[in-house]
XYZ file of N, CA and C in Angstrom:
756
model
N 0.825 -1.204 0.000
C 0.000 0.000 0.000
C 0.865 1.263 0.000
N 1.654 1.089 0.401
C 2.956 2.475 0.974
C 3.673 2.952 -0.406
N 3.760 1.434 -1.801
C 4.469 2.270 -2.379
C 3.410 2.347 -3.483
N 2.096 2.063 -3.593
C 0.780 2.582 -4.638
C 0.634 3.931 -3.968
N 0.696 4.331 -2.925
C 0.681 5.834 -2.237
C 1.846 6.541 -2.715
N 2.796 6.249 -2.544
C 4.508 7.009 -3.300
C 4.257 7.293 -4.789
N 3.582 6.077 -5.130
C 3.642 6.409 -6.739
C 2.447 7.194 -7.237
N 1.605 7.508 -6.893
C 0.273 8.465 -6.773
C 0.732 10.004 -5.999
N 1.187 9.869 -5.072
C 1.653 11.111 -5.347
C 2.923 11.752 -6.208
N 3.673 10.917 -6.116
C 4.518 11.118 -7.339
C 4.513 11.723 -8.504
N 3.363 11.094 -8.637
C 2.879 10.860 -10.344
C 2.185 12.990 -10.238
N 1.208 13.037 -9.162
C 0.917 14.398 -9.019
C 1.780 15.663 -8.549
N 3.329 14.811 -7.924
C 4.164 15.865 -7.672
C 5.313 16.392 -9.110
N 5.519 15.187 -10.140
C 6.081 15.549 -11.159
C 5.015 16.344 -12.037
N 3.949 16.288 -11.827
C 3.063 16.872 -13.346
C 3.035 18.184 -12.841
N 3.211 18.588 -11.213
C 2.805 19.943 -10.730
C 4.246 20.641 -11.073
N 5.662 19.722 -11.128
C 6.862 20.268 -11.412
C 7.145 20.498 -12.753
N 6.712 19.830 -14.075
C 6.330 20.635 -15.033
C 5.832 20.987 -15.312
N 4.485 21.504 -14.808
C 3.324 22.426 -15.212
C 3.653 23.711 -15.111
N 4.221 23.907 -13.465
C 5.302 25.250 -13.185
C 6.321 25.729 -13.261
N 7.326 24.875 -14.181
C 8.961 24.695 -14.884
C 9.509 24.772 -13.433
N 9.702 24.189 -12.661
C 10.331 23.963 -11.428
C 11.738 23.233 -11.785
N 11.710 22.224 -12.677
C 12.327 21.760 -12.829
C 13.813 22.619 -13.367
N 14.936 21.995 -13.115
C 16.089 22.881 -13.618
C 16.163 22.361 -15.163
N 16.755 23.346 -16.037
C 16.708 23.427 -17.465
C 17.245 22.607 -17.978
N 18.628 22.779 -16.989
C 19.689 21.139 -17.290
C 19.787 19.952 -16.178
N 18.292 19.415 -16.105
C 18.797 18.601 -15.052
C 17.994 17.065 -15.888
N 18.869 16.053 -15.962
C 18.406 15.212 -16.315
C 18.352 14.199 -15.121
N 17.568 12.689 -15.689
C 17.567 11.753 -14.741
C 16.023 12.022 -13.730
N 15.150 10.802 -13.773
C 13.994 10.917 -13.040
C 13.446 11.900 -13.445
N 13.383 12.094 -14.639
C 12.264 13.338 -15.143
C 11.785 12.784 -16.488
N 10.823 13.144 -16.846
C 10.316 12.721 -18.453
C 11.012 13.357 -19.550
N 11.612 11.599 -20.516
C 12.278 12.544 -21.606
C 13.562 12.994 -21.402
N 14.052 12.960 -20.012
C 15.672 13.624 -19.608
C 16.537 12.257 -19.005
N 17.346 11.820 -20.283
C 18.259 10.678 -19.904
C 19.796 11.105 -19.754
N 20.388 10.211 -19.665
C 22.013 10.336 -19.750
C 21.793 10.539 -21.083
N 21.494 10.099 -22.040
C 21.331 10.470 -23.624
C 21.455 11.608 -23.709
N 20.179 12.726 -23.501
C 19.685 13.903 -23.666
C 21.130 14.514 -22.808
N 21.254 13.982 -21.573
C 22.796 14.960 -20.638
C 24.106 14.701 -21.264
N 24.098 13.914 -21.940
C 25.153 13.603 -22.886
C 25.311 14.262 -23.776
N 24.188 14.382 -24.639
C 24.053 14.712 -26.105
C 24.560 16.219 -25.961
N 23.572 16.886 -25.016
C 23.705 18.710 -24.921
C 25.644 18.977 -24.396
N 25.773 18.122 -23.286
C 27.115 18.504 -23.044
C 28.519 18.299 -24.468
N 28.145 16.834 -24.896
C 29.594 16.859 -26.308
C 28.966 17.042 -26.855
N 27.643 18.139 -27.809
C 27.404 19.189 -28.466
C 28.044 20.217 -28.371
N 28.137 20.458 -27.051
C 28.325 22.304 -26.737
C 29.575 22.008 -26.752
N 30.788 21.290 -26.404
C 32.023 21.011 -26.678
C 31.950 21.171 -27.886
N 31.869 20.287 -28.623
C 32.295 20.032 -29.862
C 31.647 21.779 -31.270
N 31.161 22.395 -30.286
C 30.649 23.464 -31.413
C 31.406 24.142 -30.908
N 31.639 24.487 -29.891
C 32.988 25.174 -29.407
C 33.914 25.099 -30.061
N 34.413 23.437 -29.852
C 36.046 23.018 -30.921
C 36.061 23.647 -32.360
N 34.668 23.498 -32.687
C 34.620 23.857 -34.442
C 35.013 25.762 -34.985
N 34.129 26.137 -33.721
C 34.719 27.667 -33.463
C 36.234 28.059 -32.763
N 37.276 27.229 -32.634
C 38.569 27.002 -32.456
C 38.278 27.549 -30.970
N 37.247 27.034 -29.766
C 37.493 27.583 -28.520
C 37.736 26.072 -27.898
N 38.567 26.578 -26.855
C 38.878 25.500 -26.037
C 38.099 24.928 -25.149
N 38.011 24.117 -24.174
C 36.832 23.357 -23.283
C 37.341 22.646 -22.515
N 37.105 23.245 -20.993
C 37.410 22.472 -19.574
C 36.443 21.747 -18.755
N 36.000 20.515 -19.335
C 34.926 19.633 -18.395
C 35.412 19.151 -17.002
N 34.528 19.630 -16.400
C 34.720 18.886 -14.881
C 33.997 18.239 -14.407
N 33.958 16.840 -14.001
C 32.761 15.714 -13.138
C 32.737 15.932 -11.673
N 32.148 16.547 -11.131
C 32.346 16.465 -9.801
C 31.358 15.507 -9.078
N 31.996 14.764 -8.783
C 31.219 13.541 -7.865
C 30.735 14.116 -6.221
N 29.622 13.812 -5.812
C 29.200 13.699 -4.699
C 29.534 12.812 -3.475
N 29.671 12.823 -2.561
C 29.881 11.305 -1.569
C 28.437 11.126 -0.963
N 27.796 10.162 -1.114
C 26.594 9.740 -0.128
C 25.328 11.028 -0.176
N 25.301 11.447 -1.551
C 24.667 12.457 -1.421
C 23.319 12.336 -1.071
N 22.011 10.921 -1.191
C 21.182 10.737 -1.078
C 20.865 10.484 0.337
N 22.135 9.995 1.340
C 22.067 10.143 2.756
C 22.365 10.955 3.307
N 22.586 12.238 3.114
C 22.992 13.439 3.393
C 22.028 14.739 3.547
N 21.389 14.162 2.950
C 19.904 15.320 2.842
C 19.164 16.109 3.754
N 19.429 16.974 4.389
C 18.935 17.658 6.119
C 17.423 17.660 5.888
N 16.874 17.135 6.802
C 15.599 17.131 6.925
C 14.922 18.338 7.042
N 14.896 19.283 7.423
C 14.584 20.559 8.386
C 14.668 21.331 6.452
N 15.879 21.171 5.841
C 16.223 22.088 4.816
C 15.211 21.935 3.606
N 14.857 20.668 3.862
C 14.156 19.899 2.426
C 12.814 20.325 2.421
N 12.002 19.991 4.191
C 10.760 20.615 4.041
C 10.579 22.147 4.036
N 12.234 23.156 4.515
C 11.618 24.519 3.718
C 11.906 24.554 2.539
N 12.305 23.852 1.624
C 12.679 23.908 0.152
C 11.184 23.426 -0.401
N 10.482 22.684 -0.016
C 9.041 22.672 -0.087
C 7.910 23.562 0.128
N 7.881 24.515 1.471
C 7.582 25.368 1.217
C 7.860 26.657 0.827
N 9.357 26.886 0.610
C 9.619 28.163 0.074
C 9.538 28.080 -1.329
N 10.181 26.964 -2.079
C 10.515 26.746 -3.210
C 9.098 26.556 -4.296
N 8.428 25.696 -3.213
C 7.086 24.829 -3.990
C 5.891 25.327 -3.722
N 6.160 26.401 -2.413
C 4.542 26.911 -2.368
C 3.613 25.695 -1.485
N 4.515 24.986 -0.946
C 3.530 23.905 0.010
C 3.085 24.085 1.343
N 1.841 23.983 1.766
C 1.419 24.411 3.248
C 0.098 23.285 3.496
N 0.255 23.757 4.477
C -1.274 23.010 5.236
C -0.923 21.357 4.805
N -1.891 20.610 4.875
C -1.996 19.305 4.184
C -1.087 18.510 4.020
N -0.764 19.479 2.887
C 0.342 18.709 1.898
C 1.504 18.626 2.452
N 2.129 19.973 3.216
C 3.216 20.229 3.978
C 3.229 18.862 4.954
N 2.081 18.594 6.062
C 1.962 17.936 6.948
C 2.504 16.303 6.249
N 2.336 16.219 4.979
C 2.127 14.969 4.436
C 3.581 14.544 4.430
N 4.185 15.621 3.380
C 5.600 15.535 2.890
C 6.363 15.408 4.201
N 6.385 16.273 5.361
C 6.583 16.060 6.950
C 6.887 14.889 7.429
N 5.751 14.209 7.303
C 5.231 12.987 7.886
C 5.978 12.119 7.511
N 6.017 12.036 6.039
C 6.866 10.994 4.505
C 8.589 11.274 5.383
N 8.654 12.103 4.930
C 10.277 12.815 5.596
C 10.956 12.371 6.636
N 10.649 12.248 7.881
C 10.664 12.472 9.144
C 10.310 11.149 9.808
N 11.062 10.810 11.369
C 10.253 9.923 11.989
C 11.023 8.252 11.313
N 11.455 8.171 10.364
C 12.257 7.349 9.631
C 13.198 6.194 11.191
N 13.790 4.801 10.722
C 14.469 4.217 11.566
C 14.894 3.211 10.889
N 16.767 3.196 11.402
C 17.449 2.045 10.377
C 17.969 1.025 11.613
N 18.294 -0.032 11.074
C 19.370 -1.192 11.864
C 20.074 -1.290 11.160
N 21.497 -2.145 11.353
C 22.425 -2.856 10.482
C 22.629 -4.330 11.156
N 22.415 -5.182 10.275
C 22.579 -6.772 10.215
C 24.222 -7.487 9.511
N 24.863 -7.749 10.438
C 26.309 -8.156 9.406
C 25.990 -9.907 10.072
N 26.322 -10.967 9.309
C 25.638 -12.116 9.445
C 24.630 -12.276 10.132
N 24.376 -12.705 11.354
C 23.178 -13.506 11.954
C 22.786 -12.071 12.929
N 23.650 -11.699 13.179
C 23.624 -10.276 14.285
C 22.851 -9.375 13.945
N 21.637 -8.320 14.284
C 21.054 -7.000 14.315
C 21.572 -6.403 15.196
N 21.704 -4.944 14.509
C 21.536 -3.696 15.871
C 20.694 -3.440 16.317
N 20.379 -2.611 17.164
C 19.535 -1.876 17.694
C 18.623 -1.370 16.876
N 17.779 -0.424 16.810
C 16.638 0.740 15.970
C 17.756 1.869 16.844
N 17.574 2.651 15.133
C 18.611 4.424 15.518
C 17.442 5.034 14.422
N 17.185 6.251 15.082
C 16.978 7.038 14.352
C 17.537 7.678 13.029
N 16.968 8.366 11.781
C 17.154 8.586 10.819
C 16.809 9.970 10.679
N 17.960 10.819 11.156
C 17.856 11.908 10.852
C 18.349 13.055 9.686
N 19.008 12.492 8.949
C 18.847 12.595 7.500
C 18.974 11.807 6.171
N 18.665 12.504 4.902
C 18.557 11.396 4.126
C 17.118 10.749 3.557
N 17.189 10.914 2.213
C 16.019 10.600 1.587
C 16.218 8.584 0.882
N 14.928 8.580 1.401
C 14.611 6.899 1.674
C 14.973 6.395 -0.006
N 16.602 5.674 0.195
C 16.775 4.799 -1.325
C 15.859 4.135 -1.619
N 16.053 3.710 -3.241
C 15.073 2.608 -3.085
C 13.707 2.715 -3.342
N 13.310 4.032 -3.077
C 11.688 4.418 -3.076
C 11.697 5.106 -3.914
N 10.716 5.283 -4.497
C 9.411 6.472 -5.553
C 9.825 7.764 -5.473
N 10.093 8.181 -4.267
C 9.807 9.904 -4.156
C 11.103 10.226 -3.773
N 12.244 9.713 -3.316
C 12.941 9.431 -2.764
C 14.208 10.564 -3.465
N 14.050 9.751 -4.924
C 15.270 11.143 -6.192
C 14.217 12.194 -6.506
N 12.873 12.356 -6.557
C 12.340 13.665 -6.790
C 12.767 14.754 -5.721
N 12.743 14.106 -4.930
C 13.072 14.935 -3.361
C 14.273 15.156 -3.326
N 15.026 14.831 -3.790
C 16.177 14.918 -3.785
C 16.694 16.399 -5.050
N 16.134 15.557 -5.998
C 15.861 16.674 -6.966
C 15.584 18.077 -6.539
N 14.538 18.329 -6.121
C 13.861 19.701 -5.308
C 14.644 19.895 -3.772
N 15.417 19.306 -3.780
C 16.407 20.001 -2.564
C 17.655 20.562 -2.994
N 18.134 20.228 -4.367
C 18.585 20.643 -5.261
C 18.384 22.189 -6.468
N 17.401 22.289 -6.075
C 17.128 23.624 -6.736
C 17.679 24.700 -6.864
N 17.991 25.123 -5.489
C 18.758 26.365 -5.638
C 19.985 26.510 -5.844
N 20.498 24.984 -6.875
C 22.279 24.795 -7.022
C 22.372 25.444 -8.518
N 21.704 24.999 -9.206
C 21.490 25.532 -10.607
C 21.632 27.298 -10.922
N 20.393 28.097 -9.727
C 20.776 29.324 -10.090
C 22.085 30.089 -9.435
N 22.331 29.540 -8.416
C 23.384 30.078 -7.849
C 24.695 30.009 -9.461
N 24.609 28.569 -10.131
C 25.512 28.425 -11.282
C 25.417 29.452 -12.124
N 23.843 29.545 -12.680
C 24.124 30.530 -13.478
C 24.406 32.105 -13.396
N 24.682 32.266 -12.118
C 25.052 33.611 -12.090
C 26.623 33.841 -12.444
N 27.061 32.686 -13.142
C 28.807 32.747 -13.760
C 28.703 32.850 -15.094
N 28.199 33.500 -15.880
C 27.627 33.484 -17.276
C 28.863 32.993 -18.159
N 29.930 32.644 -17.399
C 30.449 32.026 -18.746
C 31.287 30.666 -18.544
N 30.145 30.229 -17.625
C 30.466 29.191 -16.824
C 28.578 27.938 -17.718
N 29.353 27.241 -18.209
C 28.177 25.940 -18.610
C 27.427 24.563 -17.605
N 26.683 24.256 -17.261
C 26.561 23.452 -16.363
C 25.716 21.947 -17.405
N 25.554 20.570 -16.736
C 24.249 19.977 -16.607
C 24.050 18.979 -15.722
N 23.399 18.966 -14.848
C 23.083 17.708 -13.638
C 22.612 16.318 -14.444
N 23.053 15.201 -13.508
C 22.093 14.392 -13.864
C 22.470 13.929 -12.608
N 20.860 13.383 -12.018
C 20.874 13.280 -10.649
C 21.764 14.114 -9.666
N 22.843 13.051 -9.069
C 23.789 14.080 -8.263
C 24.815 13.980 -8.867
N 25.374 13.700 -10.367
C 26.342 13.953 -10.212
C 26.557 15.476 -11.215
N 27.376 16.292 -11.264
C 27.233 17.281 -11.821
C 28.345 17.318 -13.035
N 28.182 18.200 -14.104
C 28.988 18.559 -15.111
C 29.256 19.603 -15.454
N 30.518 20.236 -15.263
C 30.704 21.770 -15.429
C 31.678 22.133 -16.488
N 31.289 22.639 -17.506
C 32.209 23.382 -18.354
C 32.533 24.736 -18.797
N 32.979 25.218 -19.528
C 33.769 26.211 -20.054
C 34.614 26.731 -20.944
N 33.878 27.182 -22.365
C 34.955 27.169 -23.388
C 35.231 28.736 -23.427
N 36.532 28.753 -24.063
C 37.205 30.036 -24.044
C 37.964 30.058 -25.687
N 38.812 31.066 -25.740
C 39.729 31.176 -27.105
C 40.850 31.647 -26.530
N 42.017 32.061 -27.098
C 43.150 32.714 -26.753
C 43.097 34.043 -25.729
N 42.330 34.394 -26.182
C 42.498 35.846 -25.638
C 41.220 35.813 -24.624
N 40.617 34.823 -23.636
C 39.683 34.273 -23.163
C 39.994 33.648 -21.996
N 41.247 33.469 -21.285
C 41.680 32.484 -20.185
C 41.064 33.125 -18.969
N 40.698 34.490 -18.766
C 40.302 35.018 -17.819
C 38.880 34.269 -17.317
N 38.537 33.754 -18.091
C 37.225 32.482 -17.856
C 37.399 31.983 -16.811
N 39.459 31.160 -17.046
C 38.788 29.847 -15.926
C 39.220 30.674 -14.952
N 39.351 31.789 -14.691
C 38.984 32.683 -12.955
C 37.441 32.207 -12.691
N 36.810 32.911 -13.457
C 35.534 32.692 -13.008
C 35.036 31.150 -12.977
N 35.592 30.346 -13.862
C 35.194 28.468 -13.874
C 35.738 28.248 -12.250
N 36.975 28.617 -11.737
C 37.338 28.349 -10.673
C 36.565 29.283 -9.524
N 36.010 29.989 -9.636
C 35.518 30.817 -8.900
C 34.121 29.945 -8.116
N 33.319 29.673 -9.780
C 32.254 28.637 -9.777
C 32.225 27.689 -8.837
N 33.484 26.683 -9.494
C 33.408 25.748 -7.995
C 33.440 25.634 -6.782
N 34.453 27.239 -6.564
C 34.317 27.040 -4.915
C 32.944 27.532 -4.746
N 32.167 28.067 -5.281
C 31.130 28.371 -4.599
C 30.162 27.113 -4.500
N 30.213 26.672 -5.780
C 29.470 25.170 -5.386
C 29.810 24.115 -4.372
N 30.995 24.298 -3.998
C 31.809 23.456 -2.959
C 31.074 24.043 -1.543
N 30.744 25.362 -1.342
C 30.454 26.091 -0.354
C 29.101 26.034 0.035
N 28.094 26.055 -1.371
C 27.007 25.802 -0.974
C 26.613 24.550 -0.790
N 26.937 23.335 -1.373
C 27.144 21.870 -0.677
C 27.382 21.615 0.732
N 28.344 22.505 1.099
C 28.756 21.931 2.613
C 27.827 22.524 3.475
N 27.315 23.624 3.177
C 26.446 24.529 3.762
C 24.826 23.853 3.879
N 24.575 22.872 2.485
C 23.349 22.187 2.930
C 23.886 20.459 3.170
N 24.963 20.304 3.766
C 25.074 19.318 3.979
C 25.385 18.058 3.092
N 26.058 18.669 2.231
C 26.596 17.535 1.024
C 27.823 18.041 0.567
N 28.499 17.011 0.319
C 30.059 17.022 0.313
C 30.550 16.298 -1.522
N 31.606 17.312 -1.685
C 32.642 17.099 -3.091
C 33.384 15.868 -2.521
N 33.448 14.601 -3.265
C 34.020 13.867 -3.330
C 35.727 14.302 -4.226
N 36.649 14.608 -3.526
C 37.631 15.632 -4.314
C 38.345 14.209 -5.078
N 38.472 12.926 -4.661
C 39.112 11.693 -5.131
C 38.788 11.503 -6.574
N 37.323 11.741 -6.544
C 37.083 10.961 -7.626
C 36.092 12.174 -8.645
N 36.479 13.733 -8.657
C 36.929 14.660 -8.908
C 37.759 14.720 -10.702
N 36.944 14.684 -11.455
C 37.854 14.176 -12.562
C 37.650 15.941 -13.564
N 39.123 16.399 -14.410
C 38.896 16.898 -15.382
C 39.496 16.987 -16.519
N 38.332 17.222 -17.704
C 38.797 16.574 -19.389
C 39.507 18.697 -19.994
N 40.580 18.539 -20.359
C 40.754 19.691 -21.350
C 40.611 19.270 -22.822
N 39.882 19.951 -23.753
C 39.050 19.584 -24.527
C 40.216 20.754 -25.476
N 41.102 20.410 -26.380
C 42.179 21.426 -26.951
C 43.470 21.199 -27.802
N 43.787 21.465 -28.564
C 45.162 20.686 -28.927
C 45.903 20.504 -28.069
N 46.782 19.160 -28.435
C 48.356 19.045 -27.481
C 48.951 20.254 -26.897
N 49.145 21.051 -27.919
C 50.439 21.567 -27.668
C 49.791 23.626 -26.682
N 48.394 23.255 -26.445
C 47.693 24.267 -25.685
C 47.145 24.113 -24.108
N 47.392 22.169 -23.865
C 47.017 21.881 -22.758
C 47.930 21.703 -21.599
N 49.104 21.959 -21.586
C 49.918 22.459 -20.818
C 49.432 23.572 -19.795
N 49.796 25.042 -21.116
C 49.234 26.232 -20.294
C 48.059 26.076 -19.873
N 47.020 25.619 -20.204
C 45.472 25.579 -19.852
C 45.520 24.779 -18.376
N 46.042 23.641 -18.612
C 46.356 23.012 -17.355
C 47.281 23.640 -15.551
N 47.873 24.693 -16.445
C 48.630 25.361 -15.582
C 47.838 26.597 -14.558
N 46.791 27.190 -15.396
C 45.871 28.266 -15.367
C 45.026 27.117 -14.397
N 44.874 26.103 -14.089
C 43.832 25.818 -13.172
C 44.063 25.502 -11.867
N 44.811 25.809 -11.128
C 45.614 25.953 -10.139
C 45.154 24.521 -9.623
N 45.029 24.278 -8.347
C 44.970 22.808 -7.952
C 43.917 21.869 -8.492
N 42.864 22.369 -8.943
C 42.236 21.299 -10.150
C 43.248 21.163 -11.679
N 44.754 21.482 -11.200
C 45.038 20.790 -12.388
C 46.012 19.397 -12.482
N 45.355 18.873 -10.881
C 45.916 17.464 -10.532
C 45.215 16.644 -10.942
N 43.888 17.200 -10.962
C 42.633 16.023 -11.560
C 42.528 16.043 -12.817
N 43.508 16.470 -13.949
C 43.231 16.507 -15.067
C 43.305 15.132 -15.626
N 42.886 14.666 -16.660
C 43.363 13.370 -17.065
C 42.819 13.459 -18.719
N 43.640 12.663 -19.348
C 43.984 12.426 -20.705
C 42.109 11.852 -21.340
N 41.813 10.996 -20.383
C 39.819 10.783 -20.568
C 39.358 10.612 -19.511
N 38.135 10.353 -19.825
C 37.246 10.038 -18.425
C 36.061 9.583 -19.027
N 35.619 8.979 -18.203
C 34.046 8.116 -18.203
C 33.298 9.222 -17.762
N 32.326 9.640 -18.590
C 30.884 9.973 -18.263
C 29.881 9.609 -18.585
N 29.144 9.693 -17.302
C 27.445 8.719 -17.660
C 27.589 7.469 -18.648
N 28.974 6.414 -18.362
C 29.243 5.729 -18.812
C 29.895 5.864 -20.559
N 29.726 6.976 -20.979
C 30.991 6.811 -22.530
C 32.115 7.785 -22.355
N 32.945 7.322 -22.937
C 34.377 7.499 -22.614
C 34.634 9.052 -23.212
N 35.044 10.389 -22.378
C 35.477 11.389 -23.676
C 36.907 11.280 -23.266
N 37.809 11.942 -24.958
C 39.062 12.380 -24.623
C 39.106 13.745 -25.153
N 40.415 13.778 -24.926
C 40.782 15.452 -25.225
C 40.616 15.908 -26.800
N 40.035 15.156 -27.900
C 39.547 15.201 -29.167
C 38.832 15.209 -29.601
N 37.400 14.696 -28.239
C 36.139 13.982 -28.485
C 35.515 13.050 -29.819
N 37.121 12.284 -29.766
C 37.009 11.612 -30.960
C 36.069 10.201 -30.924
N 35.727 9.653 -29.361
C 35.423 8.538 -29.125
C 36.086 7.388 -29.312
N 36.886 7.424 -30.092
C 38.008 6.185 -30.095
C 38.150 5.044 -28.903
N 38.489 5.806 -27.944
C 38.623 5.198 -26.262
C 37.449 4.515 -26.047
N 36.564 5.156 -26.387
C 35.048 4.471 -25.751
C 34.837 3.108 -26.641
N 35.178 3.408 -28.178
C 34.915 2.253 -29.072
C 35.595 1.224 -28.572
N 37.041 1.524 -28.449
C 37.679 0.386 -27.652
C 37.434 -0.543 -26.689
N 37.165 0.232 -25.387
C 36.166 -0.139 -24.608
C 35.475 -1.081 -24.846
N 34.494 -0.470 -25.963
C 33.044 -0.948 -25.523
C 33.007 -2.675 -26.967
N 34.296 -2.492 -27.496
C 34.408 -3.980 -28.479
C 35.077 -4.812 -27.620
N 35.740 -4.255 -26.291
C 36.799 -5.012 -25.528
C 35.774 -6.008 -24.437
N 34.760 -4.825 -24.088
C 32.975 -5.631 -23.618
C 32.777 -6.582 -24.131
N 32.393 -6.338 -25.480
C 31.900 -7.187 -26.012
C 32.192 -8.240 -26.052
N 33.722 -8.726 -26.598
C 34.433 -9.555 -26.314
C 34.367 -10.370 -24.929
């Protein structure tokens, strides 16, 4: 019964999130129509029209740690009503859904105790990444106030770019600027940059990714020659080659 109730309201909390464009512009994943495809497609588009206009391109993956258990309770239901316009009822409902939660841990034959669950949206369930989603909201505009800074979510993990030309490096001030602020407002609602696994692609000829690499002050340890996103491989050519390899080496 609990999850014909999740999925009924669900079903009325996504139609009310595009009816009122709530949704972020670039956010794919758990939304209609918005896949890794579609977050794929728009991101090595906008690279690759860049490359064709001889500008360069600094992708960054920034991974989350445990971002779906991390979620402050207290923050989510005012992101509901500030964000969503929710009161009375409905508020009480989402409250209720939210809140009050209790985990154990079982390692062979052994249980723990019951602990409370004081943050963190319930894996596993229906409502669980929408909510997550809409606690997420106010990451997007804070981004775009770097206008020459590119973004696109999918779920939690994020994608940040930035193309420039020669006479254009003053960008990655502001690309670097970007992140710390995203780093800042994460910690601030309780979710943390996974800096390990922290990856970034320079998208440029050989003989330009040196200096480019140099201009990014300590994100230019995480640079690397490719990287996996949303599972296909880019390199610094966006030739796909790497990924083909890959993905015949699968096959095999």
């Amino acid at each position: 019964m609990s999850i014909i109730m999740e999925k009924m309201v669900a079903k009325q909390l996504t139609s009310y999130m595009e009816q009122h464009n709530y949704y972020d512009k670039y956010q794919s994943g758990f939304r209609s129509i918005h896949s890794t495809e579609t977050a794929l497609l728009k991101v090595s588009s906008d690279v690759m029209m860049a490359a064709d206009s001889g500008r360069y391109t600094v992708l960054v993956l920034l991974d989350r740690t445990a971002a779906f258990d991390t979620v402050d309770h207290s923050i989510l239901v005012d992101r509901l009503e500030s964000e969503m316009g929710f009161s009375g009822t409905v508020l009480q409902w989402f409250t209720s859904y939210i809140n009050g939660r209790t985990f154990n841990v079982a390692i062979n034959d052994v249980m723990s105790n019951m602990s409370n669950l004081s943050c963190g949206v319930a894996q596993g369930s229906v409502l669980g990444p929408v909510l997550f989603l809409l606690y997420l909201m106010p990451l997007g505009r804070l981004i775009r106030h770097f206008k020459n800074v590119s973004y696109h979510f999918y779920v939690d993990d994020i994608q940040l770019y930035c193309s420039f030309n020669d006479s254009e490096f003053h960008f990655l001030s502001e690309f670097l600027d970007c992140i710390s602020c995203i780093k800042n407002w994460l910690s601030s609602n309780y979710l943390q940059i996974n800096s390990n696994k922290t990856e970034t692609l320079i998208i440029a000829p050989d003989k330009n990714i040196p200096l480019i690499k140099n201009s990014l002050g300590d994100l230019g340890s995480s640079v690397k020659t490719s990287l996996r996103n949303l599972g296909v491989v880019f390199d610094q050519s966006m030739s796909l080659e790497g990924h083909c390899r890959q993905l015949t080496k699968n096959c095999f």
